[in-house]
Coordinates of N, CA, C and O in Angstrom, one line a residue:
N1 N -47.9 -21.5 31.2 CA -46.5 -22.5 31.4 C -45.7 -20.9 31.7 O -44.4 -21.3 32.5
D2 N -45.4 -20.8 30.3 CA -44.5 -19.9 30.0 C -44.7 -18.2 30.7 O -43.8 -18.0 31.5
V3 N -45.7 -17.9 31.2 CA -45.6 -17.0 32.1 C -45.3 -17.4 33.7 O -44.3 -17.0 34.1
L4 N -45.4 -18.3 34.1 CA -44.7 -18.6 35.0 C -43.6 -18.3 35.0 O -42.8 -18.6 36.5
R5 N -43.3 -19.3 34.0 CA -41.3 -19.2 33.9 C -40.8 -17.8 34.0 O -39.7 -18.1 34.3
D6 N -41.9 -16.9 33.1 CA -41.4 -15.5 33.4 C -41.2 -14.7 34.4 O -40.4 -14.5 34.8
Y7 N -41.8 -15.4 35.5 CA -42.0 -15.0 36.7 C -41.3 -15.5 37.7 O -41.0 -15.5 38.7
F8 N -41.2 -17.0 37.7 CA -40.4 -17.8 38.1 C -39.5 -18.6 37.8 O -39.7 -19.9 37.6
D9 N -38.9 -17.3 36.4 CA -38.3 -18.6 36.4 C -36.7 -19.2 36.4 O -35.8 -20.2 36.3
E10 N -36.3 -19.1 38.2 CA -35.1 -20.0 38.8 C -35.9 -20.5 40.0 O -34.7 -21.4 40.5
G11 N -36.7 -20.5 39.6 CA -37.8 -21.4 41.0 C -38.4 -21.0 41.5 O -37.7 -20.0 42.2
L12 N -38.5 -21.6 42.6 CA -39.0 -20.8 44.0 C -39.1 -21.7 45.7 O -39.1 -23.2 45.2
W13 N -38.9 -21.4 46.7 CA -38.6 -22.3 47.9 C -40.3 -22.4 48.8 O -40.2 -20.5 48.8
V14 N -40.6 -23.2 49.4 CA -41.7 -22.9 49.5 C -41.6 -23.7 51.0 O -40.6 -25.0 51.1
W15 N -42.5 -23.6 51.7 CA -42.4 -24.9 53.0 C -43.6 -24.9 53.9 O -44.1 -23.9 53.2
G16 N -44.0 -25.7 54.2 CA -45.0 -26.3 54.7 C -44.9 -27.8 55.3 O -44.4 -28.2 55.7
E17 N -46.3 -28.4 55.6 CA -46.1 -29.8 56.0 C -46.9 -30.4 55.2 O -47.8 -30.7 54.5
I18 N -46.4 -31.4 55.1 CA -46.4 -32.6 53.8 C -48.4 -33.2 54.5 O -48.2 -33.6 55.9
S19 N -49.0 -33.4 53.2 CA -49.9 -34.1 53.8 C -50.6 -35.2 52.7 O -50.3 -34.3 51.7
G20 N -50.8 -36.2 52.6 CA -51.6 -37.0 51.6 C -50.9 -37.6 50.6 O -51.2 -37.5 49.6
I21 N -49.5 -38.0 51.3 CA -48.6 -37.9 50.4 C -48.7 -39.5 50.1 O -49.2 -40.6 50.5
S22 N -48.3 -40.0 48.5 CA -48.4 -41.1 48.1 C -47.7 -41.6 46.6 O -46.9 -40.2 46.5
T23 N -46.9 -42.7 46.7 CA -45.8 -42.7 45.7 C -47.2 -43.7 44.8 O -47.6 -44.9 45.3
N24 N -46.6 -43.4 43.6 CA -47.1 -44.4 42.4 C -46.6 -45.6 42.4 O -45.8 -45.6 42.2
K25 N -47.2 -46.3 40.9 CA -46.7 -47.7 41.1 C -44.8 -47.8 40.5 O -44.5 -48.0 40.0
G26 N -45.1 -46.4 38.9 CA -43.6 -45.6 38.3 C -43.0 -44.9 39.3 O -41.7 -45.2 38.8
G27 N -42.8 -45.1 40.2 CA -42.1 -44.6 41.6 C -42.3 -43.1 41.6 O -41.5 -42.3 42.5
H28 N -43.4 -42.4 41.1 CA -43.7 -40.8 41.2 C -44.2 -40.6 42.6 O -45.2 -41.3 43.0
T29 N -43.5 -39.6 43.6 CA -44.4 -39.5 44.4 C -45.0 -37.8 44.6 O -44.6 -37.2 43.6
Y30 N -46.3 -38.1 45.2 CA -47.5 -36.4 45.1 C -47.8 -36.6 46.6 O -47.9 -37.8 47.2
F31 N -48.0 -34.7 46.9 CA -48.0 -34.5 48.1 C -48.8 -33.4 48.1 O -48.6 -32.7 47.3
D32 N -49.4 -33.0 49.3 CA -49.7 -31.7 49.1 C -48.9 -31.0 50.1 O -48.8 -31.5 50.9
L33 N -48.6 -29.4 50.1 CA -47.7 -29.0 50.9 C -48.8 -27.6 51.6 O -49.7 -27.3 51.1
V34 N -48.9 -27.9 53.2 CA -50.0 -27.1 53.9 C -50.0 -26.1 54.9 O -48.9 -26.4 55.3
D35 N -49.8 -25.2 54.9 CA -49.5 -24.4 55.9 C -50.7 -23.2 55.8 O -51.9 -23.1 55.3
L36 N -50.7 -22.1 56.9 CA -52.0 -21.1 57.2 C -51.3 -19.8 56.3 O -50.4 -19.7 56.6
D37 N -52.6 -19.3 56.4 CA -52.3 -18.0 55.3 C -52.2 -17.0 56.6 O -52.3 -17.4 57.8
N38 N -52.1 -16.1 56.0 CA -51.6 -14.5 57.0 C -53.2 -14.5 58.0 O -53.2 -14.1 59.4
K39 N -54.2 -14.6 57.7 CA -55.5 -15.0 58.4 C -56.1 -16.1 59.1 O -56.8 -16.1 59.9
G40 N -55.0 -16.9 59.0 CA -54.7 -18.4 60.0 C -56.1 -19.2 58.9 O -56.2 -20.5 59.4
D41 N -56.2 -19.0 57.2 CA -56.3 -19.8 56.3 C -55.4 -21.1 56.1 O -54.5 -21.2 55.9
K42 N -56.4 -22.4 55.8 CA -55.3 -23.2 55.3 C -55.8 -23.2 54.1 O -56.0 -23.0 52.9
V43 N -53.8 -23.2 53.9 CA -53.9 -23.1 52.0 C -53.2 -23.9 52.0 O -52.0 -24.7 52.6
K44 N -53.1 -24.7 50.4 CA -52.1 -25.6 50.1 C -51.8 -25.7 48.7 O -52.1 -25.3 47.4
V45 N -50.4 -26.3 48.0 CA -49.9 -26.4 46.7 C -49.6 -27.6 46.2 O -49.3 -28.9 47.4
S46 N -49.8 -29.0 45.8 CA -50.0 -30.0 45.4 C -48.8 -30.0 44.7 O -48.3 -29.4 44.3
V47 N -47.6 -30.9 45.3 CA -46.2 -31.2 44.8 C -46.1 -32.8 43.9 O -46.5 -33.6 44.8
A48 N -45.3 -32.2 42.9 CA -45.3 -33.5 42.1 C -43.4 -33.6 42.7 O -43.1 -33.4 42.1
L49 N -42.5 -35.5 42.7 CA -41.9 -35.2 43.2 C -41.7 -36.9 42.3 O -41.3 -37.7 42.5
F50 N -40.9 -36.3 41.0 CA -40.6 -37.3 40.3 C -39.5 -38.4 40.7 O -38.4 -37.7 40.6
K51 N -39.5 -39.3 40.0 CA -38.7 -40.0 40.9 C -37.2 -40.5 40.6 O -36.4 -40.0 41.2
G52 N -37.0 -39.4 39.0 CA -35.5 -39.5 38.8 C -35.1 -38.4 40.3 O -33.8 -38.3 40.6
I53 N -35.4 -37.5 40.1 CA -35.3 -36.6 41.5 C -35.2 -36.8 43.1 O -34.7 -36.8 43.1
H54 N -36.3 -37.9 42.6 CA -36.0 -38.0 44.6 C -34.8 -39.3 44.8 O -34.3 -39.3 45.6
M55 N -34.4 -39.9 43.7 CA -33.5 -40.9 43.5 C -32.6 -39.9 43.7 O -31.4 -40.1 44.8
K56 N -32.3 -38.7 43.4 CA -30.9 -38.2 43.3 C -30.8 -37.4 44.5 O -30.0 -37.1 45.3
L57 N -32.3 -37.0 45.5 CA -32.3 -36.4 46.3 C -32.3 -37.8 47.9 O -32.3 -37.5 48.5
Q58 N -32.0 -38.8 47.2 CA -32.1 -39.9 48.5 C -31.2 -40.0 49.0 O -31.0 -40.0 50.3
P59 N -29.7 -40.0 48.4 CA -28.7 -39.3 49.5 C -28.5 -38.1 50.7 O -28.0 -38.5 51.6
T60 N -29.2 -37.4 50.7 CA -29.3 -36.3 51.3 C -29.9 -36.5 52.4 O -30.0 -36.3 53.6
L61 N -30.9 -37.1 51.8 CA -32.1 -37.7 53.0 C -31.9 -38.7 53.6 O -32.4 -38.5 55.0
V62 N -31.0 -39.7 53.2 CA -30.6 -40.7 54.0 C -29.4 -40.3 55.3 O -29.4 -40.1 56.5
K63 N -28.7 -39.4 54.9 CA -27.5 -38.1 55.3 C -28.0 -38.0 56.5 O -27.8 -37.5 57.8
S64 N -29.3 -37.5 56.3 CA -30.1 -36.1 57.6 C -31.2 -37.2 57.8 O -31.5 -36.7 59.0
E65 N -31.2 -38.8 57.7 CA -32.2 -39.0 58.2 C -33.5 -39.4 58.3 O -34.3 -39.1 59.6
L66 N -33.4 -38.0 57.3 CA -35.4 -38.0 57.0 C -36.4 -38.6 55.5 O -35.2 -39.4 54.5
T67 N -37.1 -38.7 56.6 CA -38.2 -40.2 55.2 C -39.1 -39.0 55.4 O -40.1 -38.4 55.7
L68 N -39.4 -38.8 53.7 CA -41.1 -37.8 53.6 C -42.0 -38.6 54.0 O -42.7 -39.6 53.4
N69 N -42.8 -37.8 54.8 CA -44.2 -38.5 55.9 C -44.9 -37.6 55.8 O -44.7 -36.6 56.1
N70 N -46.6 -38.1 56.1 CA -47.1 -37.0 56.5 C -46.8 -36.7 57.8 O -46.1 -37.0 58.9
G71 N -47.3 -35.1 58.1 CA -47.3 -34.1 59.0 C -45.7 -33.3 59.1 O -45.9 -32.7 60.1
I72 N -44.7 -34.0 59.0 CA -43.1 -33.3 58.9 C -43.3 -32.0 57.9 O -44.1 -32.1 56.6
K73 N -42.9 -30.9 58.6 CA -42.3 -29.9 57.8 C -41.3 -29.9 57.3 O -40.5 -29.9 57.5
V74 N -42.0 -29.2 55.8 CA -40.4 -28.8 54.6 C -39.8 -27.5 54.4 O -41.1 -27.4 54.4
R75 N -39.1 -27.9 53.6 CA -38.5 -26.7 53.0 C -38.2 -26.9 51.6 O -36.8 -28.0 51.7
I76 N -39.0 -27.2 50.4 CA -38.5 -27.3 49.3 C -38.5 -26.3 47.9 O -38.9 -25.8 48.2
F77 N -37.8 -26.5 46.9 CA -36.9 -26.0 46.1 C -38.4 -26.5 44.5 O -37.8 -27.7 45.0
G78 N -38.7 -26.0 44.0 CA -39.5 -26.7 42.7 C -39.0 -25.0 41.5 O -39.4 -24.1 41.7
E79 N -40.3 -26.1 40.4 CA -40.5 -24.7 39.8 C -42.0 -25.3 39.9 O -42.7 -26.4 39.7
L80 N -42.8 -24.1 39.4 CA -44.7 -24.4 39.1 C -44.9 -24.6 37.7 O -44.1 -24.1 36.5
Q81 N -46.0 -25.5 37.9 CA -46.7 -25.9 36.7 C -47.9 -26.1 36.6 O -48.6 -26.6 37.6
Y82 N -48.6 -25.7 35.5 CA -49.4 -25.4 35.6 C -50.2 -26.3 33.9 O -49.7 -26.5 33.0
Y83 N -51.4 -27.7 34.4 CA -52.0 -28.2 34.1 C -52.9 -28.0 33.4 O -53.9 -28.3 34.1
A84 N -53.0 -27.6 32.1 CA -54.5 -27.5 31.6 C -55.3 -28.2 31.7 O -56.4 -27.8 32.1
P85 N -55.6 -29.9 31.2 CA -56.7 -30.7 31.2 C -57.4 -30.6 32.5 O -58.7 -30.6 32.3
N86 N -56.7 -30.5 33.9 CA -57.7 -30.4 35.1 C -57.7 -29.1 35.2 O -57.8 -28.9 36.7
G87 N -57.0 -27.9 34.9 CA -56.9 -27.0 35.3 C -55.9 -26.4 37.4 O -56.1 -25.9 37.9
K88 N -55.1 -27.4 37.4 CA -53.7 -28.0 37.8 C -52.7 -27.3 37.9 O -52.0 -27.3 37.4
L89 N -52.6 -26.3 39.2 CA -51.0 -25.6 39.4 C -50.3 -26.7 39.9 O -51.2 -27.5 41.4
S90 N -49.0 -27.1 39.8 CA -48.2 -27.6 41.0 C -46.8 -26.7 40.8 O -46.4 -26.8 40.2
L91 N -46.2 -27.6 42.2 CA -44.8 -27.7 42.4 C -44.2 -28.2 42.1 O -44.8 -29.8 42.5
I92 N -43.0 -28.5 41.2 CA -42.8 -29.9 40.5 C -40.9 -29.3 41.6 O -40.4 -28.6 40.9
M93 N -41.2 -30.5 42.7 CA -40.1 -30.4 43.5 C -38.6 -30.8 43.3 O -38.6 -32.4 42.0
R94 N -37.7 -30.1 43.5 CA -35.9 -30.3 42.7 C -35.4 -30.4 43.3 O -34.5 -30.9 43.4
D95 N -35.7 -30.1 44.9 CA -34.3 -30.1 46.1 C -35.5 -29.6 47.3 O -36.1 -29.3 47.5
I96 N -34.5 -30.2 48.6 CA -35.3 -30.1 49.7 C -33.9 -29.6 50.7 O -32.7 -30.0 50.5
D97 N -34.5 -28.5 52.3 CA -33.4 -28.4 52.5 C -33.5 -28.8 54.3 O -34.6 -28.9 55.1
P98 N -32.4 -29.9 54.3 CA -33.0 -31.1 55.4 C -32.7 -30.6 56.4 O -32.9 -30.3 57.6
N99 N -31.9 -29.0 56.6 CA -31.9 -28.5 57.4 C -33.0 -27.4 57.8 O -32.8 -27.6 59.7
Y100 N -34.4 -27.3 57.6 CA -35.2 -26.5 58.1 C -36.3 -27.7 58.8 O -36.5 -27.3 59.8
T101 N -36.4 -29.0 58.3 CA -36.9 -30.0 59.2 C -36.4 -30.4 60.4 O -37.1 -30.8 61.4
L102 N -35.0 -30.3 59.7 CA -34.3 -30.9 61.6 C -34.4 -29.6 62.5 O -34.7 -30.5 63.7
G103 N -34.0 -28.6 61.8 CA -34.4 -27.4 63.1 C -35.9 -27.9 63.8 O -35.6 -27.7 64.9
D104 N -37.1 -28.3 63.2 CA -38.1 -28.2 63.3 C -38.2 -29.1 64.4 O -39.3 -29.3 65.4
I105 N -37.8 -30.1 64.2 CA -37.6 -31.6 64.9 C -36.5 -31.4 66.1 O -37.4 -31.5 67.5
A106 N -35.7 -30.3 66.2 CA -35.3 -30.4 67.6 C -36.3 -29.0 68.1 O -36.1 -29.9 69.4
L107 N -36.9 -28.3 67.8 CA -37.5 -27.0 68.5 C -38.2 -27.7 69.2 O -39.1 -27.8 70.5
Q108 N -39.4 -29.2 68.6 CA -40.2 -29.5 68.7 C -39.7 -31.0 70.3 O -40.7 -30.7 71.5
R109 N -38.9 -31.1 69.9 CA -38.2 -31.9 71.2 C -37.5 -31.0 72.3 O -38.1 -31.7 73.3
E110 N -36.9 -30.2 72.3 CA -36.8 -29.2 73.2 C -37.8 -28.3 74.2 O -38.4 -28.9 75.3
E111 N -39.1 -28.4 72.9 CA -40.0 -27.9 73.8 C -40.9 -29.2 74.5 O -41.3 -28.8 75.6
L112 N -40.9 -30.7 74.3 CA -41.2 -31.5 74.7 C -40.2 -31.3 75.7 O -40.6 -32.2 77.2
V113 N -39.2 -31.5 75.8 CA -38.5 -31.8 77.2 C -38.6 -30.8 78.0 O -38.6 -30.7 79.5
R114 N -38.7 -29.5 77.7 CA -39.6 -28.5 78.6 C -40.3 -28.8 79.2 O -40.3 -28.5 80.2
K115 N -41.6 -29.5 79.0 CA -42.7 -29.3 79.1 C -42.4 -30.8 80.3 O -43.6 -30.6 81.3
L116 N -41.7 -31.5 80.3 CA -41.5 -33.2 80.9 C -41.0 -32.3 82.2 O -41.1 -33.1 83.0
K117 N -39.6 -31.7 82.1 CA -39.3 -31.0 82.9 C -40.0 -30.4 84.1 O -40.1 -30.5 85.2
A118 N -41.2 -29.5 83.5 CA -41.9 -28.7 84.4 C -42.6 -29.7 85.3 O -43.4 -28.8 85.7
S119 N -43.6 -30.3 84.4 CA -44.7 -31.5 85.2 C -43.0 -32.2 86.1 O -44.4 -33.0 86.7
G120 N -42.6 -32.8 86.4 CA -41.4 -33.5 86.8 C -41.3 -34.7 86.4 O -40.9 -35.7 87.3
A121 N -41.7 -35.2 85.2 CA -41.6 -36.0 84.6 C -40.7 -36.5 83.8 O -40.4 -38.1 83.5
Y122 N -39.4 -35.9 83.4 CA -38.6 -35.8 82.7 C -37.3 -37.0 83.4 O -37.2 -38.0 82.4
H123 N -37.5 -37.0 84.5 CA -36.5 -38.2 85.3 C -37.1 -39.2 85.7 O -36.6 -39.9 86.6
R124 N -38.1 -39.3 85.7 CA -39.1 -40.5 86.2 C -38.6 -42.6 85.8 O -38.6 -42.7 86.8
N125 N -38.2 -41.8 84.8 CA -37.4 -43.8 83.9 C -36.2 -43.6 84.7 O -36.2 -44.6 85.1
R126 N -35.4 -42.5 85.2 CA -34.4 -42.8 85.7 C -34.7 -43.5 86.8 O -33.8 -44.1 88.1
E127 N -35.4 -42.6 87.5 CA -35.6 -43.4 89.5 C -36.5 -44.4 89.8 O -36.6 -45.5 90.5
T128 N -37.3 -45.3 88.1 CA -37.4 -46.5 88.7 C -37.1 -47.6 88.6 O -35.8 -47.6 87.0
T129 N -36.9 -48.3 89.6 CA -35.9 -49.5 89.2 C -36.9 -50.7 88.6 O -38.3 -51.2 88.7
L130 N -36.3 -51.3 87.9 CA -37.0 -52.4 87.4 C -36.2 -53.7 87.7 O -35.3 -54.2 87.9
S131 N -36.9 -54.5 87.6 CA -36.7 -56.0 88.0 C -35.6 -56.6 87.0 O -35.5 -56.5 85.6
P132 N -34.5 -57.6 87.4 CA -33.7 -57.8 86.6 C -34.4 -58.9 85.5 O -33.5 -59.4 84.4
V133 N -35.4 -59.5 85.4 CA -36.4 -60.5 85.1 C -37.9 -60.0 85.2 O -38.1 -59.6 86.2
P134 N -38.5 -59.6 84.4 CA -39.6 -58.9 83.4 C -40.4 -60.2 84.5 O -40.8 -61.3 84.0
M135 N -41.7 -59.9 85.1 CA -41.9 -61.3 85.8 C -43.5 -61.4 85.7 O -44.4 -61.9 85.0
R136 N -44.2 -60.5 84.2 CA -45.2 -60.4 83.9 C -45.1 -60.1 82.3 O -44.1 -59.4 81.7
I137 N -45.8 -61.6 81.9 CA -45.3 -61.3 80.1 C -46.7 -61.3 79.4 O -47.2 -62.1 79.7
G138 N -46.8 -60.4 78.1 CA -48.0 -60.8 77.5 C -47.7 -61.5 76.2 O -46.8 -61.0 75.7
L139 N -48.6 -62.4 75.9 CA -47.9 -62.6 74.3 C -49.4 -62.2 73.6 O -50.4 -62.7 74.5
V140 N -49.3 -61.9 72.2 CA -50.2 -62.1 71.3 C -50.2 -63.1 70.2 O -49.1 -63.4 70.0
G141 N -50.9 -63.7 70.1 CA -51.3 -64.7 69.0 C -52.1 -65.4 69.2 O -53.4 -65.2 69.7
S142 N -52.2 -66.5 68.3 CA -53.6 -67.7 68.1 C -53.7 -68.5 69.5 O -52.5 -69.5 69.6
A143 N -54.3 -68.6 70.4 CA -54.6 -69.5 71.7 C -54.7 -71.0 71.2 O -56.0 -71.1 70.1
G144 N -53.7 -71.7 71.7 CA -53.9 -72.8 71.3 C -53.1 -73.0 70.3 O -53.1 -74.8 69.8
T145 N -52.8 -72.4 69.6 CA -51.7 -72.7 68.5 C -50.0 -73.4 69.0 O -50.1 -72.9 70.5
A146 N -49.5 -74.6 68.4 CA -48.3 -75.1 69.1 C -47.3 -74.0 69.6 O -46.6 -74.4 70.7
G147 N -47.1 -72.9 68.8 CA -46.2 -71.7 69.5 C -46.3 -71.4 70.5 O -45.4 -71.2 71.7
I148 N -47.5 -71.1 71.2 CA -48.1 -70.5 72.4 C -47.7 -71.9 73.5 O -47.7 -71.2 74.4
Q149 N -48.3 -72.7 72.6 CA -48.3 -73.6 73.8 C -46.7 -73.7 74.3 O -46.2 -74.0 75.4
D150 N -45.9 -73.8 73.1 CA -44.6 -74.5 73.7 C -43.4 -72.6 73.9 O -43.1 -73.5 75.2
F151 N -44.1 -72.2 74.1 CA -43.4 -71.2 74.7 C -44.4 -71.4 76.2 O -43.5 -71.1 77.2
T152 N -45.3 -71.1 76.5 CA -45.7 -71.0 78.1 C -45.3 -72.2 78.9 O -44.8 -72.1 80.0
T153 N -44.8 -73.6 78.2 CA -44.7 -75.0 78.4 C -43.7 -74.7 79.1 O -42.9 -74.5 80.2
Q154 N -42.5 -74.1 78.0 CA -41.0 -73.3 78.5 C -40.9 -72.4 80.1 O -40.7 -72.6 80.4
I155 N -41.5 -71.6 80.0 CA -41.8 -70.5 80.8 C -42.5 -71.3 82.4 O -41.7 -71.1 83.1
R156 N -43.0 -72.4 81.7 CA -43.5 -73.0 83.3 C -42.5 -73.6 83.8 O -42.4 -74.2 84.6
Q157 N -41.5 -74.5 82.6 CA -40.4 -75.3 83.1 C -39.0 -74.3 84.0 O -38.6 -75.5 84.3
S158 N -39.7 -73.1 83.8 CA -38.3 -72.5 84.4 C -38.2 -72.0 85.5 O -37.0 -72.1 86.7
G159 N -39.4 -72.8 86.5 CA -39.1 -72.5 87.8 C -39.7 -71.3 88.9 O -39.7 -71.2 89.9
I160 N -39.7 -70.4 87.0 CA -39.8 -69.1 87.7 C -41.3 -68.6 87.8 O -41.9 -68.8 86.8
G161 N -42.3 -67.8 89.1 CA -43.5 -67.4 89.2 C -43.8 -66.5 88.0 O -44.4 -65.6 88.5
F162 N -43.5 -66.3 86.9 CA -44.1 -65.7 86.0 C -45.6 -65.8 85.8 O -46.7 -66.6 86.1
D163 N -46.2 -64.3 85.5 CA -47.8 -63.8 85.6 C -47.9 -64.0 83.7 O -47.6 -62.9 83.1
I164 N -48.5 -64.6 83.2 CA -48.5 -64.5 81.2 C -50.1 -64.2 81.6 O -51.2 -64.9 81.4
S165 N -49.8 -63.5 80.1 CA -51.5 -63.4 79.8 C -51.1 -63.3 78.3 O -50.7 -62.7 77.7
I166 N -52.4 -64.6 78.0 CA -52.6 -64.3 76.6 C -53.7 -63.1 76.0 O -54.9 -63.7 76.5
T167 N -53.2 -62.5 74.8 CA -54.0 -61.8 73.9 C -54.6 -62.5 72.3 O -53.8 -62.8 71.7
S168 N -55.8 -63.9 72.9 CA -56.3 -64.2 71.4 C -55.9 -63.5 70.4 O -57.6 -62.5 69.8
V169 N -55.5 -63.4 69.7 CA -56.2 -62.8 68.0 C -55.4 -63.5 66.5 O -55.1 -65.0 66.6
T170 N -56.8 -63.5 65.7 CA -56.6 -64.7 64.5 C -55.4 -63.9 63.9 O -55.1 -62.8 63.4
V171 N -54.1 -65.5 63.6 CA -53.6 -65.0 62.4 C -52.9 -66.2 61.8 O -53.7 -67.0 61.5
Q172 N -52.5 -65.8 60.6 CA -52.9 -66.8 59.2 C -51.5 -67.4 59.1 O -50.2 -67.2 59.4

């Protein structure tokens, strides 16, 4: 750890995609940060976000409407730490750059809009006329229960010819 501090005493910024995120009972969050190297090989580093730092970063995450989840690309700041008992090198997260993630999300949205426009699907919802009253109703519940019976009775008594489809599931 002393050698790591000598070379990375200020900490470092890294980026990649969150994978395998989990939070333990103590409130500490762990995940892998995954990316591809120059050769296209998958590389990863384990990241630890301790509860106190997570609480400190929470206002930034909330303001940016970001939630740390699998699959999102992030740019984070931290310090390298080597844990000798299991030979594991980890990044102890200290900060996050929300603009990096928001920029990636904006680029993904722009690409999707471009594809939808190219296929002619972008404006389809606006061109579709919706019925003022939905005529087909789908229910998911336990068939034969009082709730399903009450609902279907009320719908039938409305005098409107609704098409009701019930999918029976076991509920508790």
